[in-house]
Every structure is written in C-alpha cells, then in structure tokens.
Steps between C-alpha positions, in 0.01 A plus 500: 500500500268344747494148639146364525411207717198294417306511174711610201379807312487532122627797301142582399387497866790723603429749221127501586593574863728786392239631254236510776736717704572742217855392421623647173573270207877549518501391866355156420722199438525334159630176650438319827772256612395303808792393719493293821718763672723797430878449524658700780842643570685436826336811652150394395444725199371364169797373298422661165780321314373158608142605426590600143694175458196296611266685266725472194560124522 
C-alpha cells in the first residue's frame, strides 16, 4: 500500500507503470482502492484490521 499525494492514479496507469518496469503479471493489482489515509495503530504501524474493515464496507 502506498499513499499518493496529488493527482490520483488509475489502475490502468499503475499497471502500465509496472509493465514498463518488467513486473510479472501476478505482481500487479486487480483492484485499486484509493483511500485518503491508512489507519494506524498506537505505535504507528498500519492497522490491518481497520484497513480490511474500511475496504469491505
């Protein structure tokens, strides 16, 4: 997961970027879910449980 600031990127643009750098097909995402920020735990790590909850709503 990466947080981008500025212009949003489309799934097609991301896959074209990865293709240009030789990324294998299985390493490319099938879905792109833009979020304003990543939820964090008290120690600053990504809170995976909250992230999954946000994406499955």
